[in-house]
PDB file of C-alpha atoms in Angstrom:
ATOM      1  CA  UNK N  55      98.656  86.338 115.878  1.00  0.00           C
ATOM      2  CA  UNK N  56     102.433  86.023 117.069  1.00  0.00           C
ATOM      3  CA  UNK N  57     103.326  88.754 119.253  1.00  0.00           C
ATOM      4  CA  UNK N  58     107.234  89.206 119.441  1.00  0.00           C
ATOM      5  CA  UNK N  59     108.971  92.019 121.490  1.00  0.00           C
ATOM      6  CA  UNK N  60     112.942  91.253 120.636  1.00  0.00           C
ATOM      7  CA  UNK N  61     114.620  91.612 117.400  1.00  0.00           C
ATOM      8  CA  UNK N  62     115.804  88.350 117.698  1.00  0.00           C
ATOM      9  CA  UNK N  63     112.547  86.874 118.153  1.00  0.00           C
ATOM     10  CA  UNK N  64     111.143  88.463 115.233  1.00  0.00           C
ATOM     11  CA  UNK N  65     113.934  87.066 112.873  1.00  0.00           C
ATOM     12  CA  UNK N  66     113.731  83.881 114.195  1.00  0.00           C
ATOM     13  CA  UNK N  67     110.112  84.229 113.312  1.00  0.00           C
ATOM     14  CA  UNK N  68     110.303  85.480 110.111  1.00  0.00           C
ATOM     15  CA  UNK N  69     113.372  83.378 108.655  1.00  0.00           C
ATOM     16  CA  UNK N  70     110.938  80.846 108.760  1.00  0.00           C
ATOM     17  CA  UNK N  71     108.536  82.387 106.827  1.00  0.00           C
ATOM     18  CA  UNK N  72     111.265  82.859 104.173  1.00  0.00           C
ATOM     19  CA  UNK N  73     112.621  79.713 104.253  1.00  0.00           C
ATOM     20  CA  UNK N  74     108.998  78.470 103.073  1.00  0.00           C
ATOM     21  CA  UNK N  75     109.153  80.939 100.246  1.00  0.00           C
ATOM     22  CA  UNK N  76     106.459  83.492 101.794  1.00  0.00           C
ATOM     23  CA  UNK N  77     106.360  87.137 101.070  1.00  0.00           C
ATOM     24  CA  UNK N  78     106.517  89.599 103.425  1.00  0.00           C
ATOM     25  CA  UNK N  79     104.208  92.802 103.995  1.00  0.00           C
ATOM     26  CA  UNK N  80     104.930  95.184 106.545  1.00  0.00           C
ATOM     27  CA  UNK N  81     102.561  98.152 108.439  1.00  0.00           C
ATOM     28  CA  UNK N  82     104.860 100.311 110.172  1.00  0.00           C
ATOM     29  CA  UNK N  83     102.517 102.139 113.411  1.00  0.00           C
ATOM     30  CA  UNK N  84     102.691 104.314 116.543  1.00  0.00           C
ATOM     31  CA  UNK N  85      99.738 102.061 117.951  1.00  0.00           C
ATOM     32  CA  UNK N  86      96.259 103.865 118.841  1.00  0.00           C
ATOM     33  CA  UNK N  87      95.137 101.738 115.672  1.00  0.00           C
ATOM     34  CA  UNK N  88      91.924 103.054 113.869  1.00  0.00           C
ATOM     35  CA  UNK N  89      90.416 102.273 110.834  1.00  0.00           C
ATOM     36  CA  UNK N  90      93.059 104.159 108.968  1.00  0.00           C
ATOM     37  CA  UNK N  91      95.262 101.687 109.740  1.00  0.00           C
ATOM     38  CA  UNK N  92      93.463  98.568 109.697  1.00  0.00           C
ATOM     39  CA  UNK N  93      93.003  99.371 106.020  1.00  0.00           C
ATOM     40  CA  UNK N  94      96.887  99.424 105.633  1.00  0.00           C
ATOM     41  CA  UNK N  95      97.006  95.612 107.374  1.00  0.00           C
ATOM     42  CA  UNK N  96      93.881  94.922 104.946  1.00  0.00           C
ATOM     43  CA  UNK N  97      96.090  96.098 101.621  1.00  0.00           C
ATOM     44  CA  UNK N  98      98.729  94.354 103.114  1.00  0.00           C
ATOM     45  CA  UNK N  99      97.186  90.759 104.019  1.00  0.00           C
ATOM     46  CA  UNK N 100      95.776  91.134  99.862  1.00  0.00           C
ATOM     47  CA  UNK N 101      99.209  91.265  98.598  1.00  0.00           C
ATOM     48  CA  UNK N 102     101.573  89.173 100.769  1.00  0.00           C
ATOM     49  CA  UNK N 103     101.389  85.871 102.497  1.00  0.00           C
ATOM     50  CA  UNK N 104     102.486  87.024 106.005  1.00  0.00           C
ATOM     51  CA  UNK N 105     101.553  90.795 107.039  1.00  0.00           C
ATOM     52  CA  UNK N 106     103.351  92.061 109.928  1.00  0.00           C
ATOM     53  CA  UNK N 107     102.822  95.395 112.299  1.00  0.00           C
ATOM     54  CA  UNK N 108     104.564  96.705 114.328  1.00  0.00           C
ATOM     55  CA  UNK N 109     103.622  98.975 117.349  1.00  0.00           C
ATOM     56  CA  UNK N 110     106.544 101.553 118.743  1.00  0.00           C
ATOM     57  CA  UNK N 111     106.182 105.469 119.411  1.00  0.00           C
ATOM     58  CA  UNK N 112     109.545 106.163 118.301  1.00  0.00           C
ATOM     59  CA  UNK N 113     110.626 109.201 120.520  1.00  0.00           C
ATOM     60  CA  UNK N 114     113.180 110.213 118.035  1.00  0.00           C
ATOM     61  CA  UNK N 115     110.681 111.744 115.760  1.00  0.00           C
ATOM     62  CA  UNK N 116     108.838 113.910 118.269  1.00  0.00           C
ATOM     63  CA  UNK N 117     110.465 117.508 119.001  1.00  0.00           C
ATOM     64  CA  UNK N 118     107.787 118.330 121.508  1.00  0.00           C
ATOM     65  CA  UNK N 119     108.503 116.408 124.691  1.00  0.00           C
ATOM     66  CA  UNK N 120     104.743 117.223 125.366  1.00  0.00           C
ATOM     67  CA  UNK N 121     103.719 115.702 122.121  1.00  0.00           C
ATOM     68  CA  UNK N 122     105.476 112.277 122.636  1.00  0.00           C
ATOM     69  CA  UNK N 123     104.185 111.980 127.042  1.00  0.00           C
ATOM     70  CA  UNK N 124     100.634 112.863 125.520  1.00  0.00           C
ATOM     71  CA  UNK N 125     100.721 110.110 122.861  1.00  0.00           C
ATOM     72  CA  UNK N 126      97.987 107.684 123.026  1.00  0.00           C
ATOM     73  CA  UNK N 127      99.202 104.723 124.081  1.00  0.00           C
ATOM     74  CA  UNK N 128      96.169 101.256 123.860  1.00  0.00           C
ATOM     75  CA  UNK N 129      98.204  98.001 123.458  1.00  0.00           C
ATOM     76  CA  UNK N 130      95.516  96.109 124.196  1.00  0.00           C
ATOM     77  CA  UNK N 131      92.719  97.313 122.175  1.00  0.00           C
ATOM     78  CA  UNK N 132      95.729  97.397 119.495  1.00  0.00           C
ATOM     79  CA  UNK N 133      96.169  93.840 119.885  1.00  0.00           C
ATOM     80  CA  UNK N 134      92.534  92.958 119.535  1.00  0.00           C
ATOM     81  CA  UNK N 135      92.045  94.828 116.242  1.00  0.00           C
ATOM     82  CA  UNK N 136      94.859  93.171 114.848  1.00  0.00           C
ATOM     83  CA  UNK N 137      93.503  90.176 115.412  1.00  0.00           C
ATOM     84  CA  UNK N 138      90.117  91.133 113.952  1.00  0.00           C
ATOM     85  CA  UNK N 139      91.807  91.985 110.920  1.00  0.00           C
ATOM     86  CA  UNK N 140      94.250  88.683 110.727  1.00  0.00           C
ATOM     87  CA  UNK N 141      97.661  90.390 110.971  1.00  0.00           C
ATOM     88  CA  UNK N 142      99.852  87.342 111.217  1.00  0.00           C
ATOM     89  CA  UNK N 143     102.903  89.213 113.361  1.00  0.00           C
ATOM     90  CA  UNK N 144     102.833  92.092 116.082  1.00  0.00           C
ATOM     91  CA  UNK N 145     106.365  93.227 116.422  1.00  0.00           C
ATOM     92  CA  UNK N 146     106.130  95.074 120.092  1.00  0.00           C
ATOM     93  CA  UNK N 147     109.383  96.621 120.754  1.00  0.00           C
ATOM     94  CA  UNK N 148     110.084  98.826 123.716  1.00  0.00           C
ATOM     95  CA  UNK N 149     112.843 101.944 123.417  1.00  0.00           C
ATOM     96  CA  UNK N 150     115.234  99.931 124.905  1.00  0.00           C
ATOM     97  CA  UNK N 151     115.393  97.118 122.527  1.00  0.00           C
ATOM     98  CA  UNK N 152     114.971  99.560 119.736  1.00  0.00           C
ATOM     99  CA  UNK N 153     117.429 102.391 120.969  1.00  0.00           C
ATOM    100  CA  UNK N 154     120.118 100.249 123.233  1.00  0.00           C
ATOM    101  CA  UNK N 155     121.445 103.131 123.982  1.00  0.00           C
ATOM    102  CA  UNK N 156     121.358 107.244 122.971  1.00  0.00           C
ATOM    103  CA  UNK N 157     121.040 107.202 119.244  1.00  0.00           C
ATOM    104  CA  UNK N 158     125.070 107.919 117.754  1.00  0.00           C
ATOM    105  CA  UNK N 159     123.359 107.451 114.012  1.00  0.00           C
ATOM    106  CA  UNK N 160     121.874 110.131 112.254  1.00  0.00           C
ATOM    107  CA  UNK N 161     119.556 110.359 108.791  1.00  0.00           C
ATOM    108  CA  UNK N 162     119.379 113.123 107.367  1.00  0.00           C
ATOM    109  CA  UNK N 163     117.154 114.488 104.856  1.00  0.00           C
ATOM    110  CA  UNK N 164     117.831 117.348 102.403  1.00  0.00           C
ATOM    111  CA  UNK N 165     115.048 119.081 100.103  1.00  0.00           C
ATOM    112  CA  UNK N 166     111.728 117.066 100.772  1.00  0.00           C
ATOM    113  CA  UNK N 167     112.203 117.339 104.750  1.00  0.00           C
ATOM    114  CA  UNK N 168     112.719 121.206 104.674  1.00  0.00           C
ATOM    115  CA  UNK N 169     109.368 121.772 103.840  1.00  0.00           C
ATOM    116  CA  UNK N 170     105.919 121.598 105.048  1.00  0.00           C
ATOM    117  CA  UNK N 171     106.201 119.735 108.788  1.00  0.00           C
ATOM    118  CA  UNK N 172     110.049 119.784 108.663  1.00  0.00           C
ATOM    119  CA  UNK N 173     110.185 123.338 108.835  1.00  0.00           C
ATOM    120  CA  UNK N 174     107.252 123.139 111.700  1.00  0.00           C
ATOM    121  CA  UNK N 175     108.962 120.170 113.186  1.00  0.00           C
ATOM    122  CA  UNK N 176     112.429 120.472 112.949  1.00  0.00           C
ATOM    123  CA  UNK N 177     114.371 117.056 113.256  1.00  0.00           C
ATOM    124  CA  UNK N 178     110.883 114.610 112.835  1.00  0.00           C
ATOM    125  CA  UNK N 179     111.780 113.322 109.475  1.00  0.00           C
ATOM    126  CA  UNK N 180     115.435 112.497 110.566  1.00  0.00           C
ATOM    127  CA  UNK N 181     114.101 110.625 113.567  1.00  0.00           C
ATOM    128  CA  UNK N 182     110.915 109.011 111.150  1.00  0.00           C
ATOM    129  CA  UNK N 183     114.406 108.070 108.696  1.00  0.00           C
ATOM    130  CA  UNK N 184     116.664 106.450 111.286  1.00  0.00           C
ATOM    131  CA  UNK N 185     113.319 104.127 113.039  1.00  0.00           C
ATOM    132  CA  UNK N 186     112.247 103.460 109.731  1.00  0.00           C
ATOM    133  CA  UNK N 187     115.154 102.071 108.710  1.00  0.00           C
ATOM    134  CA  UNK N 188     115.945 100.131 111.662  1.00  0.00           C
ATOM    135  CA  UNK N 189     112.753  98.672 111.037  1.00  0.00           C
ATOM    136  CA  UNK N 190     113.424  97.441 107.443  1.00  0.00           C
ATOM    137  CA  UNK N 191     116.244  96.129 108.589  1.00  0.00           C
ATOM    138  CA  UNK N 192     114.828  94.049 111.087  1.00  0.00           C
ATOM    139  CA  UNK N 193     111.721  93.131 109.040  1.00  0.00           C
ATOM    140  CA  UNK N 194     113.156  93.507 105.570  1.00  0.00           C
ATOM    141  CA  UNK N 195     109.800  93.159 103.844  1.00  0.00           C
ATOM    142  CA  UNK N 196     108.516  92.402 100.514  1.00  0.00           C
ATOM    143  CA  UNK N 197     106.042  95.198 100.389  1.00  0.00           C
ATOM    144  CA  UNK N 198     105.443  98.538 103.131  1.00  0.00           C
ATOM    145  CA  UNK N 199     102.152 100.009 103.499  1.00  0.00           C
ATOM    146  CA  UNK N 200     101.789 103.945 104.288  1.00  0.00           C
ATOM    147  CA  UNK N 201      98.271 105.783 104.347  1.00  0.00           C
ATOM    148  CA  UNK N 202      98.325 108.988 102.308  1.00  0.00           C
ATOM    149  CA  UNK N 203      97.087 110.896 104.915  1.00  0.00           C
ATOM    150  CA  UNK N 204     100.942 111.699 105.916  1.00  0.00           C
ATOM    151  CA  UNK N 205     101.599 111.868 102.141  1.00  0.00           C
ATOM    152  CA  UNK N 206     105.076 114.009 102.825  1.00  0.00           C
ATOM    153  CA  UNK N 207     106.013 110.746 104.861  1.00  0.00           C
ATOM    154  CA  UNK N 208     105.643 108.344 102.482  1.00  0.00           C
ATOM    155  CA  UNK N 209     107.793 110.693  99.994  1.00  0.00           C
ATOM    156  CA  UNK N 210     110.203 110.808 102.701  1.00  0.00           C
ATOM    157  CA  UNK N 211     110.315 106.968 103.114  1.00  0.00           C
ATOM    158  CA  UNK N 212     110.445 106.503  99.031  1.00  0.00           C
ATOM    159  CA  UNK N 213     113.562 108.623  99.130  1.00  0.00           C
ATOM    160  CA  UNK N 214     115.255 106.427 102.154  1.00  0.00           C
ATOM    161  CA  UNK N 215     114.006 103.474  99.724  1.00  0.00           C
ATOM    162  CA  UNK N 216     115.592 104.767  96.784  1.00  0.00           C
ATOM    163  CA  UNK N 217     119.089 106.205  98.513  1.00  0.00           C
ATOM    164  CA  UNK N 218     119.657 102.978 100.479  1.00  0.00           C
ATOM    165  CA  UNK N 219     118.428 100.726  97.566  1.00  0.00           C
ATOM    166  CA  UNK N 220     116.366  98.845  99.642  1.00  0.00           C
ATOM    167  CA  UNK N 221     114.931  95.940  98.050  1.00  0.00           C
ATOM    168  CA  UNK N 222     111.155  96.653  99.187  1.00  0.00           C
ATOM    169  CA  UNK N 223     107.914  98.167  96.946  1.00  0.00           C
ATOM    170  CA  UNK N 224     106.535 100.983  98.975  1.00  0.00           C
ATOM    171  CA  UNK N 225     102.569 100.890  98.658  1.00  0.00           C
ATOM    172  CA  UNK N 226     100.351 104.057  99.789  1.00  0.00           C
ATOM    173  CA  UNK N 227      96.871 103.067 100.675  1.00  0.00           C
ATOM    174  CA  UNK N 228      94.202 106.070 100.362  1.00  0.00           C
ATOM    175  CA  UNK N 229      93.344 107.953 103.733  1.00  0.00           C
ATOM    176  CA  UNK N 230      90.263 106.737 105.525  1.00  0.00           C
ATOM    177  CA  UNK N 231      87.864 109.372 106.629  1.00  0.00           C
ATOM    178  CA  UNK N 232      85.266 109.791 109.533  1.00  0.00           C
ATOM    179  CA  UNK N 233      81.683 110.666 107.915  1.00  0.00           C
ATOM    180  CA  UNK N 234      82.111 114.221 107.531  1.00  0.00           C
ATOM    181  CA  UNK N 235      85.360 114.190 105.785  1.00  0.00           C
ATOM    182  CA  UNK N 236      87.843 114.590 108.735  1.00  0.00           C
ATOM    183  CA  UNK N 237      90.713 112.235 108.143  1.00  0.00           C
ATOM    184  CA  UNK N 238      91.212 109.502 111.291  1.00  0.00           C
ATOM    185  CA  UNK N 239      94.215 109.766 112.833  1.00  0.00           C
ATOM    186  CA  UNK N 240      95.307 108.537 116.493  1.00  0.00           C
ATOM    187  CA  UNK N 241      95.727 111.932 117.679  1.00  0.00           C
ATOM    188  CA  UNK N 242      91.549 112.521 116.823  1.00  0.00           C
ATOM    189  CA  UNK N 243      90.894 110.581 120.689  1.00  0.00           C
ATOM    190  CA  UNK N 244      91.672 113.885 121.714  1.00  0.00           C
ATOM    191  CA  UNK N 245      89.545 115.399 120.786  1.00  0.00           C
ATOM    192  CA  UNK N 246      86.342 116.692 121.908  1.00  0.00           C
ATOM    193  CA  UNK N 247      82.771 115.109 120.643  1.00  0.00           C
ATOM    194  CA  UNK N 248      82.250 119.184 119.534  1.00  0.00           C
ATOM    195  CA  UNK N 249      85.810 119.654 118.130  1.00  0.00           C
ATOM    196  CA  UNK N 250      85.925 116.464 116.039  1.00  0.00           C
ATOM    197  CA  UNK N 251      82.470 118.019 114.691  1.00  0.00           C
ATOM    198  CA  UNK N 252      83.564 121.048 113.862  1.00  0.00           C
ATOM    199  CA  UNK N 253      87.097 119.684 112.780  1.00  0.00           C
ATOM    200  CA  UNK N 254      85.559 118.638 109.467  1.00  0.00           C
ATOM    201  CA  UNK N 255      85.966 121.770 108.300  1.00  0.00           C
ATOM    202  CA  UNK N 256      89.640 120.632 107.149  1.00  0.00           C
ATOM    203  CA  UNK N 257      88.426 118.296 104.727  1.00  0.00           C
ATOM    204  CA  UNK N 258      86.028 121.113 103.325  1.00  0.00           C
ATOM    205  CA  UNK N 259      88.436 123.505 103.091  1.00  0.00           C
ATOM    206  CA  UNK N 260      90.044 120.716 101.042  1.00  0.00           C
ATOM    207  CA  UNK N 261      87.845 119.838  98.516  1.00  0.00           C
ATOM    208  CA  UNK N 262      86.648 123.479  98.240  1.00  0.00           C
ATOM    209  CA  UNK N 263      90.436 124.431  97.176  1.00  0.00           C
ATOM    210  CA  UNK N 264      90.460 121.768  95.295  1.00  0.00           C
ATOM    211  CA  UNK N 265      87.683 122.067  93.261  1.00  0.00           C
ATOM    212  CA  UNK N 266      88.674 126.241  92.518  1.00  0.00           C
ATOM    213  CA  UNK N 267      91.939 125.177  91.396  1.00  0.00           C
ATOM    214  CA  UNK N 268      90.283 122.629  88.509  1.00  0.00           C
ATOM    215  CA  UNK N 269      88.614 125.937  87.838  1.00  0.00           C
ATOM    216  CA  UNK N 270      90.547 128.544  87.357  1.00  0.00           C
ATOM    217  CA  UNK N 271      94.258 127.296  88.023  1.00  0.00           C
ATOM    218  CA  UNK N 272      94.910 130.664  90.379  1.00  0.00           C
ATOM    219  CA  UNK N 273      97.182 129.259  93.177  1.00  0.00           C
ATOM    220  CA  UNK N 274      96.761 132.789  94.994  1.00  0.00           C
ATOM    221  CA  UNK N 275      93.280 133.309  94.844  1.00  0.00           C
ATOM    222  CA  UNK N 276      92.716 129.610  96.352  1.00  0.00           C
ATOM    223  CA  UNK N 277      95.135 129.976  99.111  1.00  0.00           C
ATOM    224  CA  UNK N 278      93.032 132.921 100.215  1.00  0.00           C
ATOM    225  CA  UNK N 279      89.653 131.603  99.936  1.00  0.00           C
ATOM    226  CA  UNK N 280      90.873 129.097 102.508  1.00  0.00           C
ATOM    227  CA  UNK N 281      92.569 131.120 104.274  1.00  0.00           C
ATOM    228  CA  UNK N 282      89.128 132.942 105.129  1.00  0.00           C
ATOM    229  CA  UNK N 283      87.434 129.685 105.578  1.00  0.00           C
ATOM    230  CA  UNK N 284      88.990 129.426 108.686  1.00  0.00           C
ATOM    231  CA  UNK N 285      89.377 133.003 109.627  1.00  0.00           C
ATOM    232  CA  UNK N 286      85.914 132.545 110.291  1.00  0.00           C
ATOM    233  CA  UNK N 287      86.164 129.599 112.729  1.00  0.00           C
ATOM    234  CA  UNK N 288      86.801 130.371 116.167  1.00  0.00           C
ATOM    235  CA  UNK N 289      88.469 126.871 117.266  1.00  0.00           C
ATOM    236  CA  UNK N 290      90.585 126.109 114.509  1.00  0.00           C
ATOM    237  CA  UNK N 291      93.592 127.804 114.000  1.00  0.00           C
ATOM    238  CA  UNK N 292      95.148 127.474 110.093  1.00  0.00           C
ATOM    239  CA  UNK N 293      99.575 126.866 110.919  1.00  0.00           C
ATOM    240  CA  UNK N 294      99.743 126.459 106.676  1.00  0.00           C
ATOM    241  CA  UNK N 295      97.936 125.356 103.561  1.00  0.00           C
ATOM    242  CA  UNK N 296     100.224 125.033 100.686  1.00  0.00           C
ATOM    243  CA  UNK N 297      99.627 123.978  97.264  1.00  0.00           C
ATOM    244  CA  UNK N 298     102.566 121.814  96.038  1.00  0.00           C
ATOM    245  CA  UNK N 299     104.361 119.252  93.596  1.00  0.00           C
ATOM    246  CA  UNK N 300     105.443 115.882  95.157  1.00  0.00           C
ATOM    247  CA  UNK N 301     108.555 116.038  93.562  1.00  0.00           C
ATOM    248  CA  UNK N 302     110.013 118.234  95.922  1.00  0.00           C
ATOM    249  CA  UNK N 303     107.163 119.743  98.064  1.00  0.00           C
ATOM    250  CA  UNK N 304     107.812 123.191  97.779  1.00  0.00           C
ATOM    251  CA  UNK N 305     104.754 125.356  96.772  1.00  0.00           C
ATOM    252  CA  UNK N 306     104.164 125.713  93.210  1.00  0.00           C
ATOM    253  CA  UNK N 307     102.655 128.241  90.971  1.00  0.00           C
ATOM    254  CA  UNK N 308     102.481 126.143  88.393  1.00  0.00           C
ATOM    255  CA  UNK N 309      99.716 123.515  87.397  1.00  0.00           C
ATOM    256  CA  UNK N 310     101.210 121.833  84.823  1.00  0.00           C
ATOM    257  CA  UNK N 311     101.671 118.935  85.931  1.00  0.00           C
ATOM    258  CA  UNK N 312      98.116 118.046  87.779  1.00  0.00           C
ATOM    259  CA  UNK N 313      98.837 114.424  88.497  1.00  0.00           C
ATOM    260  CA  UNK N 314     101.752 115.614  91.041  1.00  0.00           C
ATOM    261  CA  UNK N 315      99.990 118.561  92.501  1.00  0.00           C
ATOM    262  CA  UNK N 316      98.712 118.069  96.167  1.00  0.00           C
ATOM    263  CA  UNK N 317      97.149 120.655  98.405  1.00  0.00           C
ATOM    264  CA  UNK N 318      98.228 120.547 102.093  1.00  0.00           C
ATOM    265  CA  UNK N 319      97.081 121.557 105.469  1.00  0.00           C
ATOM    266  CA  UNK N 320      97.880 121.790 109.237  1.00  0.00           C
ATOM    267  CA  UNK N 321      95.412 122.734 111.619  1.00  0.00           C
ATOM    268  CA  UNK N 322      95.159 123.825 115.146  1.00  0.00           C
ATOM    269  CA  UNK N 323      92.134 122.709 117.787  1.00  0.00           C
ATOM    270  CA  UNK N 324      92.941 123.131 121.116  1.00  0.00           C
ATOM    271  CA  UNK N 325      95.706 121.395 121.902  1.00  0.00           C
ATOM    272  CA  UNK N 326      95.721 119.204 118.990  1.00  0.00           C
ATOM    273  CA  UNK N 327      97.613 119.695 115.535  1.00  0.00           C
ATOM    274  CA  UNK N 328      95.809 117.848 112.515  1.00  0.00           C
ATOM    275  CA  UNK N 329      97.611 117.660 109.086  1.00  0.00           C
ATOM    276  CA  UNK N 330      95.755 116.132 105.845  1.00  0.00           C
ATOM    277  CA  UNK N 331      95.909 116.415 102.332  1.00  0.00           C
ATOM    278  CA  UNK N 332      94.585 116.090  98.816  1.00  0.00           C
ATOM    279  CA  UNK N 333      95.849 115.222  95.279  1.00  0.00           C
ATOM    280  CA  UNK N 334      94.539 118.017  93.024  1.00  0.00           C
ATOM    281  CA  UNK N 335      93.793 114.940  90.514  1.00  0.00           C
ATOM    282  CA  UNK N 336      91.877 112.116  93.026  1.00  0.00           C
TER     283      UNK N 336
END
């Protein structure tokens, strides 16, 4: 595996790639890999001849100053998982060669990114738009691999796809899931052995909503039931769960069309915020 830390390194790299007629597949990450996203470098090494990664915690996307110092930060067990897996390129930027200096550019995003975690985190999605795109434009790949646990992500990135008629398929690879349901994530190393435990009870809450909307189709009577799920739990704390359509995210009270209906969730433990998600037809 080729680790390059400049743009111009990376192009350099890559150009050769293209001269020899080699697609591209890119795996956009904050590092603190897990299996989660080893299965995004898996989809991608299936479907393209080269498979790149890159590793940057873009502080332009965090609007807790807190959030962004306590990041998990493991370049070297990074490295060594990529490896395992047979990622071909590690692009390993710091700010400055991302940012050269205080970001003048700004992407914004109407609709979609007023919803859900943009109204709990205002300004993320703009600063997940602008390092996104820097990074297509740097990699410009074939093929982009998201996980669906940050489903309202990928949605965001299909519209910067679509707007900015980029030339690259967007693929979203199924979330991977610790054995009793909770959805891996880097921010689950903080995590206590007990609160990890007991932090399955997203998942549950997930499937149980889930399964009562197939049932009876009453949006209401599903967000309560969940709603006292965790009303009972004395470490998690419920911020929202919202039953929406993709095509816009709002919340819907309407089921007609099933295949676009997803049920969302953001959870408190301790100091640790946990989103996840499920389509209402998996």
């Amino acid at each position: 595996m080729k680790i390059c830390k400049t743009v111009k390194e990376v192009r350099n790299t890559l150009q050769n790639s293209r001269s020899k007629g080699q697609s591209i597949g890119f795996v956009p990450t904050m590092g603190a890999l897990h299996q989660g996203h080893l299965k995004l470098v898996e989809a991608s090494k299936e479907n393209c001849d080269l498979t790149v990664t890159s590793i940057f915690v873009n502080p332009t996307q965090f609007n807790n100053a807190d959030d962004l110092s306590n990041y998990p930060k493991t370049i070297d067990e990074d490295s060594e998982k990529l490896m395992t897996t047979g990622c071909d390129i590690l692009f390993l930027p710091d700010v400055k060669e991302m940012y050269l200096s205080k970001p003048q550019l700004r992407i914004g995003f109407d609709g979609i990114a007023e919803q859900l975690e943009g109204s709990f985190r205002p300004g993320h999605f703009d600063g997940v738009g602008l390092v996104v795109s820097k990074l297509f434009n740097i990699i410009q790949p074939d093929q982009a691999f998201f996980g669906q646990k940050d489903l309202q992500q990928f949605f965001i990135v299909k519209a910067l796809v679509d707007h900015l008629n980029y030339s690259i398929q967007l693929r979203m690879v199924p979330t991977v899931r610790e054995s009793n349901g909770l959805a891996m994530s880097s921010r689950n190393m903080r995590l206590s052995e007990k609160e990890r435990k007991e932090a399955g009870l997203i998942y549950k809450a997930l499937g149980i909503g889930q399964k009562s909307l197939l049932n009876s189709s009453d949006i209401q009577a599903v967000k309560k039931e969940v709603k006292e799920l965790f009303d009972t739990s004395e470490r998690l704390g419920l911020e929202y769960f919202e039953i929406i359509s993709t095509d816009d995210f709002k919340p819907t009270e309407s089921l007609f069309n099933k295949e676009k209906i997803a049920l969302c969730i953001a959870v408190n433990i301790g100091q640790v915020r946990l989103i996840d998600n499920l389509m209402l037809i998996s």
